[in-house]
Coordinates of C-alpha atoms and ligand atoms in Angstrom, one line a residue:
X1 CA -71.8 -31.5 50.1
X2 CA -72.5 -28.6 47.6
X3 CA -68.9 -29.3 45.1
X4 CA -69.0 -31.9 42.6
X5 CA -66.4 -34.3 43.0
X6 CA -63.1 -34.0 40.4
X7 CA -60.5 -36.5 41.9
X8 CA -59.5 -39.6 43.5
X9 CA -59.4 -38.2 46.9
X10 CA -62.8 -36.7 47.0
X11 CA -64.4 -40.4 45.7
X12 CA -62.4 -41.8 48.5
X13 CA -63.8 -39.3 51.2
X14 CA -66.8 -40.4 50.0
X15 CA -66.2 -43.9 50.5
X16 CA -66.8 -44.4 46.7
X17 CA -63.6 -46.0 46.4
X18 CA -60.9 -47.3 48.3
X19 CA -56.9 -46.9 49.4
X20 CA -56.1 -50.2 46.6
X21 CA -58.7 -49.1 43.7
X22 CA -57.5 -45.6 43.9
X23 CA -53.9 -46.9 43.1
X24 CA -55.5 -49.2 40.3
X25 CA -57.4 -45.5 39.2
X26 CA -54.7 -43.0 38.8
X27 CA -54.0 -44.1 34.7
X28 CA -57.3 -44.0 34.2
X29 CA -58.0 -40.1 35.5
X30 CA -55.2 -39.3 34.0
X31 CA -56.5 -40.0 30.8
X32 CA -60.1 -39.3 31.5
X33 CA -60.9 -36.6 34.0
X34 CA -63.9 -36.9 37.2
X35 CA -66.7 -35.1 38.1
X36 CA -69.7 -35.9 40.0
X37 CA -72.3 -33.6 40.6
X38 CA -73.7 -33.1 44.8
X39 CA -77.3 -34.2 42.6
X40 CA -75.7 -37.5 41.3
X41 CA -73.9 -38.5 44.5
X42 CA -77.2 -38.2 46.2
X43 CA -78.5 -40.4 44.1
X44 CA -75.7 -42.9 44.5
X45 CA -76.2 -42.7 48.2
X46 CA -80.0 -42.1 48.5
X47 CA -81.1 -45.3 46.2
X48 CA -82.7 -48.0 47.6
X49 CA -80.2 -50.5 47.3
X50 CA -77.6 -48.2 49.3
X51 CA -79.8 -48.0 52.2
X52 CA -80.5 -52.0 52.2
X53 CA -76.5 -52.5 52.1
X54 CA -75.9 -50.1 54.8
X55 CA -74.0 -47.4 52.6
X56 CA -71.0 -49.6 52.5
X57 CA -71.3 -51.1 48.9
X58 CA -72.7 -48.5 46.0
X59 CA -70.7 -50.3 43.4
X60 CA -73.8 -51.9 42.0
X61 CA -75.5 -48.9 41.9
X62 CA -76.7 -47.6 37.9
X63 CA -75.8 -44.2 39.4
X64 CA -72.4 -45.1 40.5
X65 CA -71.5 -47.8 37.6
X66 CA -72.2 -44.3 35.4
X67 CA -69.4 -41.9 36.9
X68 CA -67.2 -43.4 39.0
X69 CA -64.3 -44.9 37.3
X70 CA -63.6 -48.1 37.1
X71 CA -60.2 -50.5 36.3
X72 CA -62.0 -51.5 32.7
X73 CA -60.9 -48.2 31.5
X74 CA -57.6 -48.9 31.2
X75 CA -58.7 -51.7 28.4
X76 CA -58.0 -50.2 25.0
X77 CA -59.1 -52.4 22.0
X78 CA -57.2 -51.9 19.0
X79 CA -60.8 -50.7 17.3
X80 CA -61.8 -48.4 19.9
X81 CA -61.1 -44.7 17.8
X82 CA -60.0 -41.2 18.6
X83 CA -63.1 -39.8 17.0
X84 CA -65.6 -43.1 16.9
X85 CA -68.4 -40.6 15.0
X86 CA -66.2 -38.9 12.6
X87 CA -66.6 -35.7 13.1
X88 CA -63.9 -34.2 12.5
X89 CA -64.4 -34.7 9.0
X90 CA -67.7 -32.5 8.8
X91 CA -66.4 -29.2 10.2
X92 CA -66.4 -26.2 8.1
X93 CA -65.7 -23.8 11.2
X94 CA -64.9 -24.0 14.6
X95 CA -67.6 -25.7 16.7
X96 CA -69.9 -26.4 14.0
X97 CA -70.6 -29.7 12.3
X98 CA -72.3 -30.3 9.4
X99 CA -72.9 -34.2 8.2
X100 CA -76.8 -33.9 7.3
X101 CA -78.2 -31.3 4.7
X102 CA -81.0 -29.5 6.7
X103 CA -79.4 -29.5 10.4
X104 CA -75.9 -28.8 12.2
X105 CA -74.3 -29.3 15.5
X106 CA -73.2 -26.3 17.4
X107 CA -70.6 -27.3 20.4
X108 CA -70.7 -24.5 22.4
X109 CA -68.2 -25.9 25.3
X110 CA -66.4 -28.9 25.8
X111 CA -67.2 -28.9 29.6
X112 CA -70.0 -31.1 31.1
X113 CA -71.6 -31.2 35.1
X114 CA -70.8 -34.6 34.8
X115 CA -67.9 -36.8 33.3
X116 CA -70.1 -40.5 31.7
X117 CA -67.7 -42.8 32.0
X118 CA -69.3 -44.2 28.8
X119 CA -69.1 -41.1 26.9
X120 CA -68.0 -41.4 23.2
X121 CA -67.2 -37.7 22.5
X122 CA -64.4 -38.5 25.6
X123 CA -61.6 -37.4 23.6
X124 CA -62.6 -34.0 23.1
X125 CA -64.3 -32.9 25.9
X126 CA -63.6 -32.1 29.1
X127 CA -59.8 -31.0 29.7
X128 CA -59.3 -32.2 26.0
X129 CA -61.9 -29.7 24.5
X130 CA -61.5 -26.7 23.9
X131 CA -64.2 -23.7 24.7
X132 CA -65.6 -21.5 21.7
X133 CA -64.0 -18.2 22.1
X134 CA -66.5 -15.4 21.3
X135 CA -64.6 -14.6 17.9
X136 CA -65.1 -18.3 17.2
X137 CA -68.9 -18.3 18.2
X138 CA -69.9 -15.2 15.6
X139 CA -67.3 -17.4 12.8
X140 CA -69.8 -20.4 13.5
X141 CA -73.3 -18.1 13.7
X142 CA -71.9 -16.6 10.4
X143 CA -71.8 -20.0 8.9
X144 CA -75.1 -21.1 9.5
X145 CA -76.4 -17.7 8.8
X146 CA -75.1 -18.2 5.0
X147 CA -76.0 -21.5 4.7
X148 CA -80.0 -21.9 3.9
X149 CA -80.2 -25.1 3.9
X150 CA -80.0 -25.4 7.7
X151 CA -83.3 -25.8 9.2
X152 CA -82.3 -26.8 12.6
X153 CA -79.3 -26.1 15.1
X154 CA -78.7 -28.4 17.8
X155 CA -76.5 -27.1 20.4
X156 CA -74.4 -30.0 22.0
X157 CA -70.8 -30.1 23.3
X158 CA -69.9 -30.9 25.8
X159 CA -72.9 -29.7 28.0
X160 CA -74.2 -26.4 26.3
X161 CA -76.3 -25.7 29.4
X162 CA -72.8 -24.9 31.1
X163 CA -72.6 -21.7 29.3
X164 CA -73.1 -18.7 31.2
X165 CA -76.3 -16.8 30.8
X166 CA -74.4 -13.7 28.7
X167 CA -73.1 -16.6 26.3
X168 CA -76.7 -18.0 26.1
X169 CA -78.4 -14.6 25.5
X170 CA -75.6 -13.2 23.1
X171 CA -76.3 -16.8 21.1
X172 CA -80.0 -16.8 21.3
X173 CA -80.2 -12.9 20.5
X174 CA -78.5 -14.0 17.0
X175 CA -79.9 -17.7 16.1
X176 CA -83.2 -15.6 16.5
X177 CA -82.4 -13.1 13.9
X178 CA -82.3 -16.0 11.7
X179 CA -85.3 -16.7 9.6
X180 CA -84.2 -19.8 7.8
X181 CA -83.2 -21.6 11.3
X182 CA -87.1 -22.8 12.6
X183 CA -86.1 -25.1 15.6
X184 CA -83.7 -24.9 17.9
X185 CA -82.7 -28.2 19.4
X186 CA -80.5 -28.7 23.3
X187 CA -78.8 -32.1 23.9
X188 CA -78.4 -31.7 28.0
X189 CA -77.6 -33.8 31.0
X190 CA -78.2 -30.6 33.3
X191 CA -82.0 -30.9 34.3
X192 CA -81.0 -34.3 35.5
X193 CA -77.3 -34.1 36.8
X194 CA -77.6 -30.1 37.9
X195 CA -80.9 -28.9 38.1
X196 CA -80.4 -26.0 39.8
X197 CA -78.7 -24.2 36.8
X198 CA -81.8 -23.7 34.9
X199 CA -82.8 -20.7 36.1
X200 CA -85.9 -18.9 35.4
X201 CA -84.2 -16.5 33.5
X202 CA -82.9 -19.4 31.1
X203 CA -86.1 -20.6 30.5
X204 CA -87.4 -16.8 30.0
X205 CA -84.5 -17.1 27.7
X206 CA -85.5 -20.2 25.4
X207 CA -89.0 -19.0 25.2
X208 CA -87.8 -16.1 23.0
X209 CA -87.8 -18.3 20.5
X210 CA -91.5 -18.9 20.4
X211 CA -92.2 -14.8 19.6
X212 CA -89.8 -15.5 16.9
X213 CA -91.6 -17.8 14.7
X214 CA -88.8 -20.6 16.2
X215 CA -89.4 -23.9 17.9
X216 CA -87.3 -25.2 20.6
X217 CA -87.1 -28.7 22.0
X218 CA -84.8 -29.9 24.8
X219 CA -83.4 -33.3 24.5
X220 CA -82.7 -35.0 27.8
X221 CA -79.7 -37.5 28.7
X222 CA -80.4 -40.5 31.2
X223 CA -79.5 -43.8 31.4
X224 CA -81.8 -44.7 34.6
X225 CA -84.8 -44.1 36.4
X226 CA -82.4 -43.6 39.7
X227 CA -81.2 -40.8 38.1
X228 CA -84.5 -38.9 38.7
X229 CA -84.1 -36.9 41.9
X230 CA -86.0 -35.3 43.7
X231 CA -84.5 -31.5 42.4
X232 CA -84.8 -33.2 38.7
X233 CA -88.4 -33.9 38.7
X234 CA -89.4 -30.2 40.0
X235 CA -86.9 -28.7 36.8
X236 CA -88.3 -30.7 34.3
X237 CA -91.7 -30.1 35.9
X238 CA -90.4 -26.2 34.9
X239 CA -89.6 -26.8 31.4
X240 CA -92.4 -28.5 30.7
X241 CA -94.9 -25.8 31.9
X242 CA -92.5 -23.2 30.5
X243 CA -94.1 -24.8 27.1
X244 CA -91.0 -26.4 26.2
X245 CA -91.1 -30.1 24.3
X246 CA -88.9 -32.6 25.9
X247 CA -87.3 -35.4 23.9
X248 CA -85.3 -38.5 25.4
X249 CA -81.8 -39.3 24.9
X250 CA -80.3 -42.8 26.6
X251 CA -76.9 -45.4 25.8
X252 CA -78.1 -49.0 26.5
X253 CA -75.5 -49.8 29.1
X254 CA -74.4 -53.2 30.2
X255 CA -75.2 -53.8 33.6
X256 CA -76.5 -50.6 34.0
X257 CA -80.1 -50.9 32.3
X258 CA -79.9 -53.8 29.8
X259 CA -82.7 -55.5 31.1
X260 CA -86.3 -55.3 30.6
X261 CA -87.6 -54.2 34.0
X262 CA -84.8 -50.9 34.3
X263 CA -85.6 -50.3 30.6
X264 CA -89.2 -49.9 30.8
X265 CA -88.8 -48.2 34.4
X266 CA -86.9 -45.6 32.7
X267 CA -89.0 -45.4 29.3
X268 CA -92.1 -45.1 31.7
X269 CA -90.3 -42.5 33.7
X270 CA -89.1 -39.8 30.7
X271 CA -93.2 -40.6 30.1
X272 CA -94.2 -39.7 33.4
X273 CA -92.3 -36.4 33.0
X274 CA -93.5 -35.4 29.9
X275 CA -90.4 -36.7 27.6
X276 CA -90.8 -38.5 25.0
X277 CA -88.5 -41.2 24.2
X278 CA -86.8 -40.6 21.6
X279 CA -83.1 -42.1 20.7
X280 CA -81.4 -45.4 22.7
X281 CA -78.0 -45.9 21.5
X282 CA -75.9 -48.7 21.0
X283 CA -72.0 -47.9 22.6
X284 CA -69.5 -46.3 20.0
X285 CA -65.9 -47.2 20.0
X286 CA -64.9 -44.9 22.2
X287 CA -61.4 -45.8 24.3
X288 CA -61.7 -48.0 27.1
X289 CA -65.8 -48.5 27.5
X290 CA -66.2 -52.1 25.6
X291 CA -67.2 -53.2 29.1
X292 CA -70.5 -50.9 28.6
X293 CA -70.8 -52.6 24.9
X294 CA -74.2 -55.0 24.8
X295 CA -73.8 -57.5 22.0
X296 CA -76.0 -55.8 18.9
X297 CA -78.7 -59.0 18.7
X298 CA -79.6 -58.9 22.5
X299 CA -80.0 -55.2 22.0
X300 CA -82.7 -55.8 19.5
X301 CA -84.2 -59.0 21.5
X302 CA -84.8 -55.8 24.1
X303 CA -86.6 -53.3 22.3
X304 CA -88.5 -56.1 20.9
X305 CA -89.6 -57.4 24.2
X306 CA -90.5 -53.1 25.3
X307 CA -92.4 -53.2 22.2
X308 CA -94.8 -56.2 23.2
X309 CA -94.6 -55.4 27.0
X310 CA -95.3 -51.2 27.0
X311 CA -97.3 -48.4 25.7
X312 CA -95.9 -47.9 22.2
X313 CA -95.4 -44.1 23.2
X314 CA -92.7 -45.1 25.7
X315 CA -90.8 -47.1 22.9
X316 CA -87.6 -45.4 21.5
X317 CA -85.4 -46.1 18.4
X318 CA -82.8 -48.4 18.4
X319 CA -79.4 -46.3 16.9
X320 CA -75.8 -47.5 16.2
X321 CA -73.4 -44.7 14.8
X322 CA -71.7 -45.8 11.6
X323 CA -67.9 -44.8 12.3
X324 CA -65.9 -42.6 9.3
X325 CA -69.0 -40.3 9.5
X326 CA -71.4 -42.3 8.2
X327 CA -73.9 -41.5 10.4
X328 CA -76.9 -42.5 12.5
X329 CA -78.4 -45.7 12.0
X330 CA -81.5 -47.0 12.9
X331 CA -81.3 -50.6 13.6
X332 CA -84.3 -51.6 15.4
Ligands
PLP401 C1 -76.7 -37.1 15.8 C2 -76.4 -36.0 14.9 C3 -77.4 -35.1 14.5 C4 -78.9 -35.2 14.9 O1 -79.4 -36.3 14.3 P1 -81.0 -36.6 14.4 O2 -81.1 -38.0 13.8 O3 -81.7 -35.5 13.7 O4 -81.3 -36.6 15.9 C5 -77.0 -34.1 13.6 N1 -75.8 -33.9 13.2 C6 -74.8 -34.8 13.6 C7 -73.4 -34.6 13.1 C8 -75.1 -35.8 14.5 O5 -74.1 -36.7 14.9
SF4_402 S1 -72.8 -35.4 29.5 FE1 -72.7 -36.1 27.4 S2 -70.8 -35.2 26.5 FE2 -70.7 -35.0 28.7 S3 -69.6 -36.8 29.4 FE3 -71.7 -37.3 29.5 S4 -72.2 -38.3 27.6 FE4 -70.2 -37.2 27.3

């Protein structure tokens, strides 16, 4: 069990699926691709509720509902967009985008450890991404090298923490050069889906940044308390004694953890960690997930009832992405 799963035949091995869904699936991976990392599986097949059904039914399962495909895919509303943030709109150069003043994204890679179901960048990752070639990556350092203004670089994708360690050195090496950049920002789903790649000599890596008058914080991706294994809570252990901030990341997912109990579970949980919650957003447009959409005023009815139920630290902010490119907003 140490490959991730890419394809209808492995999630049938696995009994994730069976002979009549897999027929029902095939449109569906053919549009979006598979992959399940050993980490995640075991938390499909470890939970709780696995072992009280006898591993015969996971499809209830937060872990499960996340990554294995499902026949809703193949739903397309006429709304649902290409490019639901707009960001193609905002990019000077290759890989970078630039919508607010002071900070840009940098997408290193298009590839992720894990294919979200939910994922609204799903049209340009994955197979239908493209990876920065080297060429591309100095064109996009030189941009934010000659542009003041930028304060902060947040590496995204894709998964950035995919990139190989020569990639991440030759791209820290540079961003550290440069004086104007002061923090450093990682959107990542690794520490939870794949801990196992942050070695060491990453982290040795990020903490660079400190000697260089930088900050660094590492914003972490998860959906659901089950998603904390037992490998993810010794990495994030890692990063936080490495001296590393951690920030939370999470979609509020219909039947996944729209509900007050799995919300605070998991608000408590990027807490117990030492992450502090920071962003919950509400689903984009993105092609075939409206059955992961939760209607706007219940969303708010939520974080209202987290607010008068939990610590305030474990309270995030309620955002919905204005398509065209107009941006983040909060909304509760
Ligand atoms: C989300 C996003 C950011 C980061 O926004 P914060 O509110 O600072 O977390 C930056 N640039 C783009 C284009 C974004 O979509
Ligand atoms: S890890 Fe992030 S970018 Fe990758 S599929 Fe999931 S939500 Fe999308």
């Amino acid at each position: 069990m140490n490959k991730s799963l890419i394809s209808l035949d492995n999630l049938e091995k696995q009994n994730l699926i069976n002979k009549n869904k897999r027929a029902l699936l095939e449109p569906v991976v053919a549009q979006f691709q598979i992959r399940i990392t050993p980490d995640m599986l075991n938390a499909i097949k470890n939970s709780q509720s696995a072992i009280e059904q006898n591993l015969v039914n996971y499809e209830n399962n937060p872990v499960f509902k996340q990554f294995v495909p499902d026949i809703a895919e193949n739903t397309i509303l006429p709304e649902e967009l290409i490019d639901p943030i707009g960001d193609n709109a905002y990019t000077p150069v290759a890989g970078i985008v630039h919508r607010y003043c002071d900070r840009v994204l940098l997408k290193l890679t298009a590839a992720c450890a894990v294919y979200c179901r939910f994922c609204f960048r799903r049209e340009m990752i994955g197979a239908k991404g493209e990876q920065l070639s080297t060429k591309q990556l100095e064109l996009a350092l030189d941009y934010i090298e000659n542009h003041q203004e930028i304060w902060e670089v947040i590496l995204t994708g894709g998964d950035p923490l995919i990139a190989s360690q020569a990639q991440l050195t030759m791209l820290f090496t540079r961003l550290n050069k440069i004086a104007h950049v002061k923090n450093i920002r990682i959107h990542t789903r690794i520490p939870i889906v794949e801990p196992k790649r942050i070695s060491a000599a990453m982290l040795s890596l990020f903490q660079t940044v400190f000697t260089h008058q930088k900050s660094l914080y590492i914003v972490i991706h998860a959906n659901h308390a089950q998603e904390f294994t037992e490998n993810a809570i010794k990495t994030l252990a890692q990063i936080a004694d490495a001296g590393i901030p951690m920030l939370s990341q999470s979609v509020l997912l219909k039947n996944i953890n729209d509900n007050l109990d799995d919300l605070s579970t998991l608000m408590r949980t990027f807490i117990l960690h030492r992450i502090k919650p920071y962003y919950l957003h509400q689903m984009d447009l993105a092609k075939g997930t409206s059955h992961f959409k939760v209607d706007e005023l219940y969303a708010r009815d939520l974080i209202r009832a987290l607010r008068a139920n939990i610590s305030g630290i474990c309270i995030p902010v309620l955002i919905q992405e204005i398509p065209a490119g107009v941006g983040k907003v909060p909304i509760f």
